[in-house]
Short mmCIF file of C-alpha atoms and ligand atoms in Angstrom, two decimals:
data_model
loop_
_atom_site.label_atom_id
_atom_site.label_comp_id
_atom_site.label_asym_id
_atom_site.label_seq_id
_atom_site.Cartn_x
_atom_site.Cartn_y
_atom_site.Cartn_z
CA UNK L 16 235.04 -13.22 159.35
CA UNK L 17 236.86 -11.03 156.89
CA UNK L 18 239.07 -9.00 159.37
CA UNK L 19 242.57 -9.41 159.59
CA UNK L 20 245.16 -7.31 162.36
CA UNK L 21 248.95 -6.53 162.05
CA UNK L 22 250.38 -4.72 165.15
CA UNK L 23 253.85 -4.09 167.30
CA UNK L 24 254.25 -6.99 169.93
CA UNK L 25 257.17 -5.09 171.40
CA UNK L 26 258.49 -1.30 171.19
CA UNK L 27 257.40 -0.30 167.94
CA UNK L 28 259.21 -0.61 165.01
CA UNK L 29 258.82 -4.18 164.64
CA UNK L 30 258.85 -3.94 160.77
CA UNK L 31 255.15 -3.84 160.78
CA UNK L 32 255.18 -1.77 157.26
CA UNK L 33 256.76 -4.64 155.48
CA UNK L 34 254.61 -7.40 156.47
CA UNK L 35 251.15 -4.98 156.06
CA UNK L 36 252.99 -4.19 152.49
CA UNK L 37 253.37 -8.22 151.40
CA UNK L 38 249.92 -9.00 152.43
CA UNK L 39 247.72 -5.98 151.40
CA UNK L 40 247.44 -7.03 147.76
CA UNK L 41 244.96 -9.81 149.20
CA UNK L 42 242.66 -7.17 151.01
CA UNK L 43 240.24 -5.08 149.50
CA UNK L 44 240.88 -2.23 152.34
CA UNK L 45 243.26 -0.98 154.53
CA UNK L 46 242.99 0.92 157.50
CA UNK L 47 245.15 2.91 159.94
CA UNK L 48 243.01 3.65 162.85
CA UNK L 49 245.49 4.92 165.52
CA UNK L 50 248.22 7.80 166.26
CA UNK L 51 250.37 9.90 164.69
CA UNK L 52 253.07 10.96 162.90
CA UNK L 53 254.91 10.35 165.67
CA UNK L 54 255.08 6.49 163.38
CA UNK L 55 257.31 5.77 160.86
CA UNK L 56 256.61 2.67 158.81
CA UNK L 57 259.35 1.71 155.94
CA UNK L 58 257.93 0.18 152.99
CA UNK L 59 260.52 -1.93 150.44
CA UNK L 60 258.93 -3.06 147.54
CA UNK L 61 259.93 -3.25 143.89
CA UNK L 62 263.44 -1.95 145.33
CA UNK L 63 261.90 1.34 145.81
CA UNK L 64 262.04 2.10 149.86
CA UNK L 65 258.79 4.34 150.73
CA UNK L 66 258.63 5.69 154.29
CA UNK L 67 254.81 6.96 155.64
CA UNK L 68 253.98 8.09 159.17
CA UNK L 69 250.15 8.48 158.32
CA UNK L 70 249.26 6.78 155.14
CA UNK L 71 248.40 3.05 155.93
CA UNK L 72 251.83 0.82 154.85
CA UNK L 73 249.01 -1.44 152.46
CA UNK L 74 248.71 1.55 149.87
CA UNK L 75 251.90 1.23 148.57
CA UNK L 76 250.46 -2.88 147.80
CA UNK L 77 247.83 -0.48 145.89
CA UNK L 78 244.97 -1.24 148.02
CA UNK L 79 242.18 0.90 149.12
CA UNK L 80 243.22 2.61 152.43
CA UNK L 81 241.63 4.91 155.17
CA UNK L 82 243.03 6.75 157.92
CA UNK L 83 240.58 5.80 160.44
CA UNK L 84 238.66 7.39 162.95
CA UNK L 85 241.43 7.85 165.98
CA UNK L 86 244.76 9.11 163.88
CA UNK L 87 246.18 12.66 165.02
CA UNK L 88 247.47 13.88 162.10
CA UNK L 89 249.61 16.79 161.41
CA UNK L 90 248.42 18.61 158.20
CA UNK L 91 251.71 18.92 156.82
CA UNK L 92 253.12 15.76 157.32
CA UNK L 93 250.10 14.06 155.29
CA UNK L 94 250.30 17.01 152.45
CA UNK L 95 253.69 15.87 152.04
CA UNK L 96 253.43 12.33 152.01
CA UNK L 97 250.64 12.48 149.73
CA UNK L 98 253.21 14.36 147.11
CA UNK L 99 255.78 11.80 148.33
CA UNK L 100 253.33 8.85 147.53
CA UNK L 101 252.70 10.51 144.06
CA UNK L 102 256.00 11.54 143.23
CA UNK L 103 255.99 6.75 143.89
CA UNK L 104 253.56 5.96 141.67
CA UNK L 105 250.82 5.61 144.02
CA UNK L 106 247.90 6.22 142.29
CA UNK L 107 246.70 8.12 146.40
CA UNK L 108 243.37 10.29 144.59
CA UNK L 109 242.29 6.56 144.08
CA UNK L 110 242.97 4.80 147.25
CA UNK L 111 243.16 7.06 150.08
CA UNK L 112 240.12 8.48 152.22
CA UNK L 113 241.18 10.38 155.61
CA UNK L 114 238.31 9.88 158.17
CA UNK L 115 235.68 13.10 159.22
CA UNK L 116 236.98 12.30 162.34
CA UNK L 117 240.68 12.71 162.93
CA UNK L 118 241.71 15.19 164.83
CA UNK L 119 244.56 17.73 164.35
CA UNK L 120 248.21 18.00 164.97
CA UNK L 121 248.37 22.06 164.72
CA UNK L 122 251.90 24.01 165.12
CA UNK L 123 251.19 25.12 168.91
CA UNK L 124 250.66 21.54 170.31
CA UNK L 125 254.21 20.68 168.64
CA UNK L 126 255.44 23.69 170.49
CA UNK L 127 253.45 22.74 174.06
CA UNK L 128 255.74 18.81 173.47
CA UNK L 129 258.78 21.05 173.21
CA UNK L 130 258.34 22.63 176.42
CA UNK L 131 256.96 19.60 178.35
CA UNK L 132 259.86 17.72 177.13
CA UNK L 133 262.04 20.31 178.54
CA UNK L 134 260.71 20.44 182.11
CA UNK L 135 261.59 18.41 184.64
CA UNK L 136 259.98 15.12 183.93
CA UNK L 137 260.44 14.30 179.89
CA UNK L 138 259.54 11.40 178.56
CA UNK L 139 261.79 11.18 175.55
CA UNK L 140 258.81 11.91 173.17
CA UNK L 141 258.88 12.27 168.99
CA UNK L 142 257.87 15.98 169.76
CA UNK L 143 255.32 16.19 166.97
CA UNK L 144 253.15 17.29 169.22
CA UNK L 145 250.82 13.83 169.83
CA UNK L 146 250.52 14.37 173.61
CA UNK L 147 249.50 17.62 173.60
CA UNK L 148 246.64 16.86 170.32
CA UNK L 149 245.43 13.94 172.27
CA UNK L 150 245.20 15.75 175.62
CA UNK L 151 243.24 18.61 173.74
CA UNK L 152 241.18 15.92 172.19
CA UNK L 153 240.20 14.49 175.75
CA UNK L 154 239.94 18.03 177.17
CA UNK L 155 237.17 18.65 174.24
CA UNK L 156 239.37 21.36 172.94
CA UNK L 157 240.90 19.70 169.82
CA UNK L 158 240.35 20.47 166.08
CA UNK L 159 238.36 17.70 163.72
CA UNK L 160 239.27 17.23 160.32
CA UNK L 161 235.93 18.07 158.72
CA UNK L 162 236.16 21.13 160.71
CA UNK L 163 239.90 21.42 159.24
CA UNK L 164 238.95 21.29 155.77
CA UNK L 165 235.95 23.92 156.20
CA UNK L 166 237.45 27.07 155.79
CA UNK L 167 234.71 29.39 157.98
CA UNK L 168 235.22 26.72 160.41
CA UNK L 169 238.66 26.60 160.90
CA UNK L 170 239.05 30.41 161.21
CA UNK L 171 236.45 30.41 163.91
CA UNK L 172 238.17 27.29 165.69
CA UNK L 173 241.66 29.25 165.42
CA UNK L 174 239.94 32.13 167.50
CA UNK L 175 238.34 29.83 169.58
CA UNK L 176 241.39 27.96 170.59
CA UNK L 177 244.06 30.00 170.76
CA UNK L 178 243.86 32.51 173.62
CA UNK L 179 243.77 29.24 175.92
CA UNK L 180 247.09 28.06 174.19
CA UNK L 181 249.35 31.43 174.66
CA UNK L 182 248.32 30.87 178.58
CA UNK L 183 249.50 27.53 178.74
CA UNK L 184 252.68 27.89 176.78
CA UNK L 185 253.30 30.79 178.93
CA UNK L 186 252.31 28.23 182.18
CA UNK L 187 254.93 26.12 180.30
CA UNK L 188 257.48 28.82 180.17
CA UNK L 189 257.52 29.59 176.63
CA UNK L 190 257.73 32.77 175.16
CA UNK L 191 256.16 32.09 171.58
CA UNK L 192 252.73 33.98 170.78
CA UNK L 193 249.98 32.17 168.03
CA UNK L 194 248.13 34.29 166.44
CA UNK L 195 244.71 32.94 164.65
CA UNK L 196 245.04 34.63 161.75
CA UNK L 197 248.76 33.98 161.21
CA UNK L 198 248.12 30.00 161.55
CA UNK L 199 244.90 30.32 159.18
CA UNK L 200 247.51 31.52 156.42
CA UNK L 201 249.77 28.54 157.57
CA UNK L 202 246.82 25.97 157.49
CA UNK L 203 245.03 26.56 154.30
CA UNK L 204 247.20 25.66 151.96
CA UNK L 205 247.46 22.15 153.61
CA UNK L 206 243.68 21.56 154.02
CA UNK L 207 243.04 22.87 150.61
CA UNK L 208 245.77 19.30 149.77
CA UNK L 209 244.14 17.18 152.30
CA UNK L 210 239.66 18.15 151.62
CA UNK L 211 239.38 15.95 148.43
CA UNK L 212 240.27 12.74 151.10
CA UNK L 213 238.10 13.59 153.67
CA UNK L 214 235.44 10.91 153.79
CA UNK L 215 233.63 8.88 156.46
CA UNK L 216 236.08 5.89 157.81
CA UNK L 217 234.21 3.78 160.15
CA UNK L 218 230.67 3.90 158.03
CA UNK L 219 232.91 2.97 155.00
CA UNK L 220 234.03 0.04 157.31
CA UNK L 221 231.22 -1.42 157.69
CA UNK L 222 230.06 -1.32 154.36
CA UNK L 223 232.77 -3.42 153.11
CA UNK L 224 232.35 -6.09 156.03
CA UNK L 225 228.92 -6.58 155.31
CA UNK L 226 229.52 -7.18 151.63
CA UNK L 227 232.29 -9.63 152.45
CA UNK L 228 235.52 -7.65 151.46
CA UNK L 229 238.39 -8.83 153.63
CA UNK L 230 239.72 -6.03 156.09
CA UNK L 231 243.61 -5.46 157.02
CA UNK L 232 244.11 -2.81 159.88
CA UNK L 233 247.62 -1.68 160.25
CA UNK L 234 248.87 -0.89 164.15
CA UNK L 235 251.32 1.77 165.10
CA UNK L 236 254.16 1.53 167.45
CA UNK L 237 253.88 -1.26 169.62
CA UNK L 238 252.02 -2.71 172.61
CA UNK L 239 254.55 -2.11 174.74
CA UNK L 240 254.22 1.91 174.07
CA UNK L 241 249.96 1.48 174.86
CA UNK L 242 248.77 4.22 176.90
CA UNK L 243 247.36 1.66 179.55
CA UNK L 244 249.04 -1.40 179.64
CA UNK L 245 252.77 0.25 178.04
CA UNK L 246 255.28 1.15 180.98
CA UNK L 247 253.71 4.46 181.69
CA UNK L 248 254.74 7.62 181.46
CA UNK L 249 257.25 6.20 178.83
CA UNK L 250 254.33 5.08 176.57
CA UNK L 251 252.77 7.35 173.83
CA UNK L 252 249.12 8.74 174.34
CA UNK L 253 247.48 6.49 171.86
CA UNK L 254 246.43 2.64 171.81
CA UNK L 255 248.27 0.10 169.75
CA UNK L 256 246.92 -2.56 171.55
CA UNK L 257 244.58 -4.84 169.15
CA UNK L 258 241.54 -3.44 171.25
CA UNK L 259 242.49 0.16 170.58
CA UNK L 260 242.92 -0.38 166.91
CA UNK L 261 239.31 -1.97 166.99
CA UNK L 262 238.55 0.84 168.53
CA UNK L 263 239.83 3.15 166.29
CA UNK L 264 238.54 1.71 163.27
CA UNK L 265 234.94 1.52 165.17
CA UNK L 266 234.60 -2.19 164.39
CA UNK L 267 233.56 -4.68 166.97
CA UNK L 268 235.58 -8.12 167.69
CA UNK L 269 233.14 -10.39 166.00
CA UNK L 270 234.49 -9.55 162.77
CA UNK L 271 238.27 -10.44 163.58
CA UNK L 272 239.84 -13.66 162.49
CA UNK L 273 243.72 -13.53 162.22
CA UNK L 274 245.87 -11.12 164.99
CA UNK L 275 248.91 -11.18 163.74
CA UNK L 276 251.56 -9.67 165.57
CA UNK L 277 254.92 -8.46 164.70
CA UNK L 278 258.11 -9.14 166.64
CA UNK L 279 261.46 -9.37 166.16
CA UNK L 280 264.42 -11.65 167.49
CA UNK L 281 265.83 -8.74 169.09
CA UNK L 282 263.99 -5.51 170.80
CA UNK L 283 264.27 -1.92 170.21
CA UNK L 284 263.32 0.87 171.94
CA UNK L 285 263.68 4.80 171.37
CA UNK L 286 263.17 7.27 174.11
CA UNK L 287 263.41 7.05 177.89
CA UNK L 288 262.25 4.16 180.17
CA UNK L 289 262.66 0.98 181.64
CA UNK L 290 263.75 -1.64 179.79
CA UNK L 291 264.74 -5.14 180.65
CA UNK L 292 267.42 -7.41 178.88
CA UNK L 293 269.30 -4.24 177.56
CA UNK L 294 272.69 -4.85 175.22
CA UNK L 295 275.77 -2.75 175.17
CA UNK L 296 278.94 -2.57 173.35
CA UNK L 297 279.37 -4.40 170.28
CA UNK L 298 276.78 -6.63 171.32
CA UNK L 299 274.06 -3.99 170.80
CA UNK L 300 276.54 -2.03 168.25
CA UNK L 301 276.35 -4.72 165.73
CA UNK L 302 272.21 -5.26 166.18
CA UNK L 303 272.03 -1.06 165.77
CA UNK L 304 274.31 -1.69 161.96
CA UNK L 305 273.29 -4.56 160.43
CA UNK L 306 269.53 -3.39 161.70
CA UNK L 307 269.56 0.05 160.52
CA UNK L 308 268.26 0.81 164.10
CA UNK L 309 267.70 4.44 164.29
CA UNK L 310 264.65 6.20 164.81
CA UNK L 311 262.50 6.53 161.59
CA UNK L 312 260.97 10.08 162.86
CA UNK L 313 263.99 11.38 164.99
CA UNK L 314 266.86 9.81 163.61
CA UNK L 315 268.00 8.55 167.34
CA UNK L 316 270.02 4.84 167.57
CA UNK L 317 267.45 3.31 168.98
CA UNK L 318 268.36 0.86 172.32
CA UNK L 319 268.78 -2.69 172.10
CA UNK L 320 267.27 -5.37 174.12
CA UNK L 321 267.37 -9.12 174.41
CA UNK L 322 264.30 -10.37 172.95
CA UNK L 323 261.94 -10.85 175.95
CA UNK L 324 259.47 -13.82 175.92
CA UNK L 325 258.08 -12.84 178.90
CA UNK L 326 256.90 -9.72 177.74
CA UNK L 327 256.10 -11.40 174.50
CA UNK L 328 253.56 -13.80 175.93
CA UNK L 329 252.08 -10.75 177.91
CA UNK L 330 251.16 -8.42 175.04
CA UNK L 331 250.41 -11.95 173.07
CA UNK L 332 247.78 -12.09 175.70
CA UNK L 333 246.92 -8.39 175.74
CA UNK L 334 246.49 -8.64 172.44
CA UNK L 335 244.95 -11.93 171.44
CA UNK L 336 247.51 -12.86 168.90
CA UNK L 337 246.95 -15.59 166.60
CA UNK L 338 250.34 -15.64 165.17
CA UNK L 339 253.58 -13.88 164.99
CA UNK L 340 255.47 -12.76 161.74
CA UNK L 341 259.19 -12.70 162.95
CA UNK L 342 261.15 -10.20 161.45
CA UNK L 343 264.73 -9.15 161.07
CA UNK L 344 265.88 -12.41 161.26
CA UNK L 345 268.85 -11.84 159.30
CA UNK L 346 269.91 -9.26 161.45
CA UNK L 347 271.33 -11.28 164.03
CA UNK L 348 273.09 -13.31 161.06
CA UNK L 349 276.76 -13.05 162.73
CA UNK L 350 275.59 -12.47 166.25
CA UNK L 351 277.89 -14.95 167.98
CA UNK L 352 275.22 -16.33 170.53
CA UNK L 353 271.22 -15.14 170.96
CA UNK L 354 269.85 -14.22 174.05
CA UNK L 355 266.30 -14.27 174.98
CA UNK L 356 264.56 -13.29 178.33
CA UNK L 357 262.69 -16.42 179.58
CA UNK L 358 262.45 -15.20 183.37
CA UNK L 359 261.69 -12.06 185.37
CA UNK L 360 263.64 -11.92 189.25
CA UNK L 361 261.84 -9.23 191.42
CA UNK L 362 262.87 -8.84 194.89
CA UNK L 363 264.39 -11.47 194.69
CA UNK L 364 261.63 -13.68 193.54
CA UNK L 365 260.07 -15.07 190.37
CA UNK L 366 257.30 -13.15 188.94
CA UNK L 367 254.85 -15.04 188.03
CA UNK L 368 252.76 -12.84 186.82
CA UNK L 369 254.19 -10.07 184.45
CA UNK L 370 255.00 -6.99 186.99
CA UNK L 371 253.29 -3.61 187.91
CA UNK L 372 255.04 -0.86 186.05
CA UNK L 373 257.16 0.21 189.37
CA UNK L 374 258.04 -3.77 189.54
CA UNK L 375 259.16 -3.52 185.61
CA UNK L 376 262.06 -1.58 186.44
CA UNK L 377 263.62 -3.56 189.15
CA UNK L 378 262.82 -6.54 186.85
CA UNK L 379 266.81 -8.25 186.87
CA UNK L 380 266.23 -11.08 184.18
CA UNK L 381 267.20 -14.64 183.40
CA UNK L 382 268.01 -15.86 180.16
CA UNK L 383 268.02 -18.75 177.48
CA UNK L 384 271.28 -18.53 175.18
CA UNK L 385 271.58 -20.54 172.00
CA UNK L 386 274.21 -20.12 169.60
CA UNK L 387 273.90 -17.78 166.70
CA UNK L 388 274.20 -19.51 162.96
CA UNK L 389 277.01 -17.17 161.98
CA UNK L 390 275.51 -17.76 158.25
CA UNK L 391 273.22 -15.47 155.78
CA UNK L 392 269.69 -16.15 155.66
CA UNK L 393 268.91 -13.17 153.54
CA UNK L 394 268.27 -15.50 150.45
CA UNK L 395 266.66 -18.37 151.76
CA UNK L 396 263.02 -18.91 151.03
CA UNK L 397 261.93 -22.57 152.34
CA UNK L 398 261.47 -22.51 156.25
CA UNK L 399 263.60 -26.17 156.25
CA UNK L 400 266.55 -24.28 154.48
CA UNK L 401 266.95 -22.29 157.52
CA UNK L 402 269.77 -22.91 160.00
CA UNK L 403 269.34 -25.41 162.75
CA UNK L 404 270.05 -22.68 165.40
CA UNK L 405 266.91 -20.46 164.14
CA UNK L 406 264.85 -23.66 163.87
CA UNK L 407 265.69 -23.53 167.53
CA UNK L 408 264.99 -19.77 168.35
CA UNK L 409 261.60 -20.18 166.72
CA UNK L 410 260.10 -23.21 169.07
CA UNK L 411 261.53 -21.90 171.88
CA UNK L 412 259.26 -18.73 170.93
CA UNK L 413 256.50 -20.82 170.24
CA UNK L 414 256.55 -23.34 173.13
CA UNK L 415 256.92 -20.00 175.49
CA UNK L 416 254.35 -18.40 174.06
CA UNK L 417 251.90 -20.87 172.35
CA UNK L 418 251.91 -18.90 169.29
CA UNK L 419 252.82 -19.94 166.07
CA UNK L 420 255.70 -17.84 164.09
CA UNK L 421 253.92 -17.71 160.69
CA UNK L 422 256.07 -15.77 158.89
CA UNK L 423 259.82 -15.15 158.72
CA UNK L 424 261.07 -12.01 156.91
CA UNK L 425 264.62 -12.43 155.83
CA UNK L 426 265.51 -8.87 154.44
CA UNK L 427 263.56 -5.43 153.90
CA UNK L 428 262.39 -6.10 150.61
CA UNK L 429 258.95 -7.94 150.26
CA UNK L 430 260.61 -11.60 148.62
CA UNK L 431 263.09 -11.81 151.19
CA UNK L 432 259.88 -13.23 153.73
CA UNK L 433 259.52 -16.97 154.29
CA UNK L 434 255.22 -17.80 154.35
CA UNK L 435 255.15 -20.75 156.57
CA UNK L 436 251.98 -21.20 157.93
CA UNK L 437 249.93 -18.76 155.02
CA UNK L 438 246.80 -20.20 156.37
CA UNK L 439 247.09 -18.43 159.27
CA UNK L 440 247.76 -14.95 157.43
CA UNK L 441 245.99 -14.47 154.71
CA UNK L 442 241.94 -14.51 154.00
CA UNK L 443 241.01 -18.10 152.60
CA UNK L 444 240.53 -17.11 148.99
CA UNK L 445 244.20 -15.87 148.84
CA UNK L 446 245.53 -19.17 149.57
CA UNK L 447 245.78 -20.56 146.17
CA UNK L 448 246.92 -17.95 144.22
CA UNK L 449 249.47 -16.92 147.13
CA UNK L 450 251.50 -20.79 146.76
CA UNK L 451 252.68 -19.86 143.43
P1 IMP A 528 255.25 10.34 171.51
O1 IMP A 528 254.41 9.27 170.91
O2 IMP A 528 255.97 11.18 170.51
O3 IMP A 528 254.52 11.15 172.55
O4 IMP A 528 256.42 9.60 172.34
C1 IMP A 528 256.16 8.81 173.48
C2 IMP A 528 257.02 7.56 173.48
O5 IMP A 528 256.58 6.65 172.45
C3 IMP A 528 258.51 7.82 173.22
O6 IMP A 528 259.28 6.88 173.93
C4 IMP A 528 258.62 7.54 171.73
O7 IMP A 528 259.93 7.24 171.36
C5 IMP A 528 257.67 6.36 171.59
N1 IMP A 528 257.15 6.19 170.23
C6 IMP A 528 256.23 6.95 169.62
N2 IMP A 528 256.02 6.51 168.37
C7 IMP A 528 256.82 5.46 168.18
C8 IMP A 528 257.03 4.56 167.09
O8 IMP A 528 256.41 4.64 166.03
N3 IMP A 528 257.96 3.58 167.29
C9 IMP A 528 258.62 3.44 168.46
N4 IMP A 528 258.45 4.24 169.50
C10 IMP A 528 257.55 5.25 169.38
MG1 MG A 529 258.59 2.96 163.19
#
């Protein structure tokens, strides 16, 4: 079963770019079915440090990608990366297809987030403008990339759409006007960039499953931002659950053999919302440095959490993960002890089973402490060269959550990562050649 997924088993910004990035040259496709550029994935590799919010993380590997069939995507964002990726040596004319069916990210839905994010009940969004796109997609209002990239279309869409905008921004209290004509001249230039892309996704899929080619899809954000099962309204409108990127990719489960998701020994979150286990002070201020823990897309210092094994195991569950890549280890090299959240109090009982979104924010927690290894692990490649004290962090992950930490990523750059269990990673035929 030649599918393999890599998605957030916390907040988001798990490092999901780097570990998509070291295994993509063993895949003959990648695929980014879900969200926005609300995303930001940072790839290291060759000590060149590429940053995407679209383009799947495994093109930089120089494998085959496609932005699948449920990615908002705003216009300009991909025309740039695509010069970006260039301007790396990407050879994207090659490797990139952008699915029929991805809807749009226009300028007035980035305005309509501004306003709702000033009203009374803001959610701390990216304000690109993904809640609004993804509400217009539900509401059967939205713009389709093959309609993008037809140019009669898209000037008949414009005049279509709108009149209905200007009355809700105005319902919104804005003052800005969008004219069709005005955002036609804005447009074209971009879907002139992005037509030569635009291909089928999910039919492409399927083609290379039935001829055996092994299939990588990439999450965004992380499970605990899913539109359902995140800690809603905080959550984004898209589904980074393993189920939604199935989902978006239009592939069924039968084909999936490794989940693999991403975590690290720490949590992060950006934007408003409850969080449990939070860190303050130099506690959290040291995590925020030595992590480089500021918002990829809007530059924010992100919060800092405990890393919570309770949630863990729950999105583990959610998401049917087979094993964890732990990242970021080395950030916590001079952290003097390491917390983890291995209870949940509510009311003044233990939950026992993980709480109801109103119950998450009364959630008062109970911790395991071990001590930190106040040593660098940044160069260390053999999983038995690695302090005692992580040795220690890592079963007590795996014993709480019965899954196995398969990989350990030491440093941004794609050699500082520790394979330990590659057989539970990487498609079969990659074995060999991978324990060079
Ligand atoms: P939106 O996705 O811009 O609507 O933002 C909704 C929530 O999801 C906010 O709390 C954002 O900070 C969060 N979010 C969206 N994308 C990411 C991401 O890639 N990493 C982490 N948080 C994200
Ligand atoms: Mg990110």
């Amino acid at each position: 079963m030649p599918i393999t997924t890599v998605n957030g088993s916390q907040f988001g910004d798990e490092g999901k770019g780097k570990i998509v990035d070291l295994l993509a040259e063993h895949f003959d496709l990648g695929v980014r079915p879900t969200a926005g550029d609300n995303a930001g994935h940072t790839v290291v590799a060759n000590g060149k440090t590429v940053k995407m919010r679209l383009a799947p993380s495994a093109i930089v590997a120089g494998t085959p990608v496609i932005i699948g069939d449920d990615v908002m995507i705003n216009p300009f964002t991909l025309a740039k990366e695509i010069e970006d990726l260039k301007g790396a040596g990407v050879d994207v004319d090659n490797l990139l297809t952008v699915s029929t069916n991805t809807h749009l990210v226009l300028p007035y839905h980035v305005y309509l987030d501004e306003l709702n994010e000033v009203g009374e009940t803001p959610i701390g969004t990216t304000k690109r403008g993904i809640g609004p796109a993804f509400a217009d997609k539900v509401n059967r209002k939205g713009m389709r990339m093959e309609e993008f990239v037809s140019p009669e279309i898209l000037k008949k869409r414009l005049e279509q759409l709108t009149e209905r905008v200007n009355r809700m921004a105005v319902a919104l209290g804005g003052d800005k006007e969008f004219y069709a004509q005005e955002l036609y001249e804005q447009l074209a230039p971009a879907a002139d960039i992005l037509r030569p892309y635009v291909g089928p996704s999910a039919q492409k899929i399927h083609k290379a499953l039935a001829e055996g080619q092994e299939v990588l899809i990439e999450g965004a954000q992380g499970s605990l931002n899913d539109l359902v099962f995140g800690t809603y309204p905080y959550v984004t409108s898209s589904r980074p659950i393993v189920g939604g990127l199935l989902a978006g990719a239009g592939v069924g489960p039968k084909h999936v053999e490794r989940v693999i998701g991403v975590m690290k020994p720490y949590q992060t979150r950006v934007g408003i919302g409850p969080i449990v286990g939070e860190m303050f002070g130099e506690e959290a201020d040291l995590i925020v440095r030595r992590g480089n823990e500021y918002g990829t897309v809007t530059g924010r210092a992100r919060r800092v959490m405990a890393c919570d094994l309770v949630a863990l195991k729950h999105t583990s569950e959610l998401n049917g993960t087979t094993a964890f890549a732990l990242t970021k280890l080395d950030v916590l090299d001079e952290s003097p002890k390491i917390k983890l959240v291995t209870g949940y109090i509510v009311d003044g009982k233990k939950a026992d089973l993980f709480p109801t979104n109103l119950d998450y924010a009364k959630v008062k927690e109970e911790y395991t402490i071990i001590d930190g290894w106040n040593t660098p692990t940044s160069h260390i490649r053999d999983y038995d060269k690695l302090p005692k004290q992580v040795k220690e962090l890592v079963n007590i992950i795996e014993q709480f959550t019965n899954v196995a930490v398969a990989i350990v990523s030491v440093g941004a750059d794609r050699e500082a990562t520790i394979v330990r269990h590659p057989e539970m990673v990487l498609p079969k035929r990659a074995l060999a050649a991978y324990q060079k």
